[in-house]
mmCIF file of C-alpha atoms in Angstrom:
data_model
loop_
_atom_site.group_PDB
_atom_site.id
_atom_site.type_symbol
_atom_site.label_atom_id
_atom_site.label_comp_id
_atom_site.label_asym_id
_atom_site.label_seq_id
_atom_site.Cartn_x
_atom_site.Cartn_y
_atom_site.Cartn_z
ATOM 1 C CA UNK A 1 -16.369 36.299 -32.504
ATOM 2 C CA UNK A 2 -18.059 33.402 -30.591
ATOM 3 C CA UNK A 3 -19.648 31.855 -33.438
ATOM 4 C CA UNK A 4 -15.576 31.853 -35.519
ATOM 5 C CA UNK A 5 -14.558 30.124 -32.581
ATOM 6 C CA UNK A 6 -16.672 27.237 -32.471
ATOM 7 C CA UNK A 7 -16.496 26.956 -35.873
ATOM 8 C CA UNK A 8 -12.912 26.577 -35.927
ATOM 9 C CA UNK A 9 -12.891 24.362 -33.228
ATOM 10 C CA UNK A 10 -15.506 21.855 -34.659
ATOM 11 C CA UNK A 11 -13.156 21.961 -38.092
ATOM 12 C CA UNK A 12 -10.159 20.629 -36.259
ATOM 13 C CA UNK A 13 -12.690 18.324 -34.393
ATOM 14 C CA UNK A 14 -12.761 14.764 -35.677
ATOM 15 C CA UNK A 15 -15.080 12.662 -37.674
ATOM 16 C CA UNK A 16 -17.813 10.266 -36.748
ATOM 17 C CA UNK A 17 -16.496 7.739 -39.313
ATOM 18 C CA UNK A 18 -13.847 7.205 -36.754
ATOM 19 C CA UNK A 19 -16.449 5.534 -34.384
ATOM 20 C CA UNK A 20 -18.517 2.293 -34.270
ATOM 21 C CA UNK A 21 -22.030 2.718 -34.607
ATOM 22 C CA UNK A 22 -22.362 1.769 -30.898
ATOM 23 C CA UNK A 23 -20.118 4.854 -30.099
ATOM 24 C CA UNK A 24 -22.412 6.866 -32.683
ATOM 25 C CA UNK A 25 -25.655 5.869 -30.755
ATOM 26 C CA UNK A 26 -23.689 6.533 -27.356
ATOM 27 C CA UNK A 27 -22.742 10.011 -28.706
ATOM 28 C CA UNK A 28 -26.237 10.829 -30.402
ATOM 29 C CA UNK A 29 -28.189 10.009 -27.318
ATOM 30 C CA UNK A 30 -25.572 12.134 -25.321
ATOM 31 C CA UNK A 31 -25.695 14.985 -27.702
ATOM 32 C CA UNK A 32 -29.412 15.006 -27.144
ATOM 33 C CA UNK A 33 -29.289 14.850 -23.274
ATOM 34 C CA UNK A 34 -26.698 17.826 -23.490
ATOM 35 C CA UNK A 35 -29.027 19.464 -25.659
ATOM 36 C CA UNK A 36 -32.029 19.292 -23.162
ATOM 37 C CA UNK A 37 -30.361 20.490 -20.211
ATOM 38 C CA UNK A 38 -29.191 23.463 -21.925
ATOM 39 C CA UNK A 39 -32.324 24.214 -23.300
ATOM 40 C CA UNK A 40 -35.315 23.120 -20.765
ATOM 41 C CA UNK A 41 -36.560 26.194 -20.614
ATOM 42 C CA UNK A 42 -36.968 27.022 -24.418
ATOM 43 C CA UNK A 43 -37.409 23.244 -25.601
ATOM 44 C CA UNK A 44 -38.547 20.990 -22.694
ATOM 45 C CA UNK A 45 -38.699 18.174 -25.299
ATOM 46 C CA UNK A 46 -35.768 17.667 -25.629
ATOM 47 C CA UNK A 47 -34.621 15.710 -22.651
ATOM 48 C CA UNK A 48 -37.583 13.453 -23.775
ATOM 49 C CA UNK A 49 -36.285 13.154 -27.176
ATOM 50 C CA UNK A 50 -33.019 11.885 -25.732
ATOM 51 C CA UNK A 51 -34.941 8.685 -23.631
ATOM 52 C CA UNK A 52 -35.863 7.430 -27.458
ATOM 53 C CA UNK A 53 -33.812 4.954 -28.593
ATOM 54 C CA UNK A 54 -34.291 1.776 -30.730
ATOM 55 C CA UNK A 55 -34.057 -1.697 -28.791
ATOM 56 C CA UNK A 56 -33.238 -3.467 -31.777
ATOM 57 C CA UNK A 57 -29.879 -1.469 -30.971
ATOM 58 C CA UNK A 58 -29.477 -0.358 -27.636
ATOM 59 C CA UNK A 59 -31.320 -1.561 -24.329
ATOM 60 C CA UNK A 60 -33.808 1.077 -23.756
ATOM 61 C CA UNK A 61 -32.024 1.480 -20.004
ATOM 62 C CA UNK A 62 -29.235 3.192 -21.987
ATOM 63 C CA UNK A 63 -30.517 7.015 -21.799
ATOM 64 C CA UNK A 64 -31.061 6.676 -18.397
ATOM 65 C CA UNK A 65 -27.696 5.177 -17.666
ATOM 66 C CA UNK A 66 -25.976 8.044 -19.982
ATOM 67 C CA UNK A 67 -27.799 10.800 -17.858
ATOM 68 C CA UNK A 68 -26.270 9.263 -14.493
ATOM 69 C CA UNK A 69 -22.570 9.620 -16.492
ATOM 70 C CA UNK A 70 -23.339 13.038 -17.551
ATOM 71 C CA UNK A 71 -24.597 14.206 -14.032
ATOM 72 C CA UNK A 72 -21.335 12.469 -12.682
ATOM 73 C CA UNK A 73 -18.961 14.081 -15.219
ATOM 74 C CA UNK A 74 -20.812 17.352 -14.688
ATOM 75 C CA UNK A 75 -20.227 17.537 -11.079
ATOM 76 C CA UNK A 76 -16.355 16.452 -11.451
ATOM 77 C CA UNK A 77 -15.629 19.490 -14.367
ATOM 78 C CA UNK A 78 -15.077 22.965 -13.644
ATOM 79 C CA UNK A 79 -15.923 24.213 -17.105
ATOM 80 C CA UNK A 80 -18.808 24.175 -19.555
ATOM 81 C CA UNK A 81 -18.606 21.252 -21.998
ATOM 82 C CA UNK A 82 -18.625 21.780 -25.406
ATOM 83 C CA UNK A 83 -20.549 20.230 -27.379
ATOM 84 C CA UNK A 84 -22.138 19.444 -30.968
ATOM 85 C CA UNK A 85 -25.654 20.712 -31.523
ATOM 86 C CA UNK A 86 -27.368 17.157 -32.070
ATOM 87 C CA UNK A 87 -30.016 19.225 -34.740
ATOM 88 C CA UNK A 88 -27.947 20.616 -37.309
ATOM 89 C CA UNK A 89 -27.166 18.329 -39.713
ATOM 90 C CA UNK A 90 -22.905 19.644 -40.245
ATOM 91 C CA UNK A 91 -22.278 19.841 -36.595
ATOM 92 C CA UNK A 92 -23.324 16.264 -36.145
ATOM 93 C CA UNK A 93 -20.545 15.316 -38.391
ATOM 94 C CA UNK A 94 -17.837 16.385 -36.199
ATOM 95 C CA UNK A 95 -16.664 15.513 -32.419
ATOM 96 C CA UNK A 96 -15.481 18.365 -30.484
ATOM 97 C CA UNK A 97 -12.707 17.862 -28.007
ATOM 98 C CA UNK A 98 -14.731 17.070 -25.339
ATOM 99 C CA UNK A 99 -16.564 14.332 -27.376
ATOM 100 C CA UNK A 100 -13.730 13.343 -28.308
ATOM 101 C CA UNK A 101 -12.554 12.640 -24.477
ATOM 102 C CA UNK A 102 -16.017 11.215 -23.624
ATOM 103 C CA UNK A 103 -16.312 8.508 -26.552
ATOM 104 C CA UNK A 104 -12.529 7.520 -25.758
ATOM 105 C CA UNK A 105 -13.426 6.707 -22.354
ATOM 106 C CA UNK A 106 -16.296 5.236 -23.005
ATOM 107 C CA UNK A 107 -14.135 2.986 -25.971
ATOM 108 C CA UNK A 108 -11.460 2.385 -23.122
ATOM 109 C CA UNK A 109 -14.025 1.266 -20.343
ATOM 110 C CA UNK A 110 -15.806 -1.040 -23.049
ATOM 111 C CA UNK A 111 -12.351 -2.818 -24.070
ATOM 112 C CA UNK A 112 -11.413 -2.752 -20.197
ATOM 113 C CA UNK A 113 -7.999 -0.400 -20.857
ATOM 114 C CA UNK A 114 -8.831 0.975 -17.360
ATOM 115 C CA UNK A 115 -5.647 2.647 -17.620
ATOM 116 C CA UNK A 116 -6.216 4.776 -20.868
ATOM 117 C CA UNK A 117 -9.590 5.122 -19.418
ATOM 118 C CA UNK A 118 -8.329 6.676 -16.431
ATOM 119 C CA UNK A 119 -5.931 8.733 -18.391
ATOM 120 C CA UNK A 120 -8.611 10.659 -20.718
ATOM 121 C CA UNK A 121 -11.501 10.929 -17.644
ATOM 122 C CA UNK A 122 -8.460 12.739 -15.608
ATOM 123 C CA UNK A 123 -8.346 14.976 -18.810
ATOM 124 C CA UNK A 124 -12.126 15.614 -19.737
ATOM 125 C CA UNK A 125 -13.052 16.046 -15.859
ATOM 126 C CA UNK A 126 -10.194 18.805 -15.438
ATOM 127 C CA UNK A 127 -8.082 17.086 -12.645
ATOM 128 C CA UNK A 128 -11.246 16.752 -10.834
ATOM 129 C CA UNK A 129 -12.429 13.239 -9.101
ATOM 130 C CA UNK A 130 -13.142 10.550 -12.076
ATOM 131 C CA UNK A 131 -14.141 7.723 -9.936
ATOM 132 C CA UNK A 132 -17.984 8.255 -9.556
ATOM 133 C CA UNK A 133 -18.037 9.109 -13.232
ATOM 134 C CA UNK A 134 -15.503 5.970 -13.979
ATOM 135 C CA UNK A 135 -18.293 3.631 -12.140
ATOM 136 C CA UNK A 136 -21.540 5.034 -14.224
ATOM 137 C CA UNK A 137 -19.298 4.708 -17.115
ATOM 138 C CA UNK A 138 -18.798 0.968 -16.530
ATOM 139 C CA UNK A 139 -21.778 0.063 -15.464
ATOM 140 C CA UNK A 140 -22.836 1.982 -18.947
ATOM 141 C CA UNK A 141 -20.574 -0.500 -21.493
ATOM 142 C CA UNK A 142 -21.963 -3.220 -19.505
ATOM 143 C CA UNK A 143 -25.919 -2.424 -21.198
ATOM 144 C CA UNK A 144 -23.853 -2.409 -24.717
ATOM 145 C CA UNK A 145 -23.223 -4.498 -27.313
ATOM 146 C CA UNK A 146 -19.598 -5.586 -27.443
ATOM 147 C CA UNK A 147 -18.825 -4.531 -30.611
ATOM 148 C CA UNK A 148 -17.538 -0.628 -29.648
ATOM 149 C CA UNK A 149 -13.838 -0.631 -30.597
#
């Protein structure tokens, strides 16, 4: 029963063609992170795995930032948040709703739409208090390139 619905919800999830390959890295490096606090016990490599990332395309101070926008969503949710298993290869293809909400804040902070940013934080951090997550978010698209759009 569990496994039917997250399958149907990553089929109605959408696509990573839909993002820039900034919002890609963002959401690969996130996936990751996700991954490794779920798992520490069973795979305590994977929190490591998510600090790799290549400087030609990111600044290397990125991982770290993402975990201190994670640990600030985390604390303003009530609820688990779903998301795509970052090692199996048809999962990665799809955003689930809650990517979904992260990448378009992160998209709306970058392009400085503080209001549609505002909008979809209120909506992925369940009514809960967006600003500390808001701030790590911005000071997040300000280690990016400033082609995410």
């Amino acid at each position: 029963m569990l496994n039917r619905i997250i399958r149907n919800r990553q089929s109605r999830g959408h696509r990573l063609e839909n993002l820039d390959r900034t919002e890609v890295e963002i959401l690969r490096i996130a996936r990751r992170i996700f991954h490794g606090l779920a798992t520490t016990a069973h795979d305590p490599m994977s929190l490591e795995q998510a600090l790799e990332v290549d400087p030609d395309r990111l600044n290397s101070v990125v991982p770290l930032r993402l975990m201190l926008v994670i640990n600030a969503m985390r604390r303003a949710r009530s609820s688990c948040f779903i998301y795509a298993n970052p090692f199996c290869p048809r999962c990665q293809s799809r955003l689930t709703p809650e990517e979904r909400l992260f990448v378009a804040v992160f998209r709306a902070v970058v392009q400085q739409q503080k209001t549609m940013a505002h909008a979809n934080a209120m909506i992925l951090c369940e009514g809960g208090d967006t600003r500390a997550f808001l701030s790590q978010m911005q000071e997040l698209a300000r280690l990016v390139p400033a082609q995410a759009g």
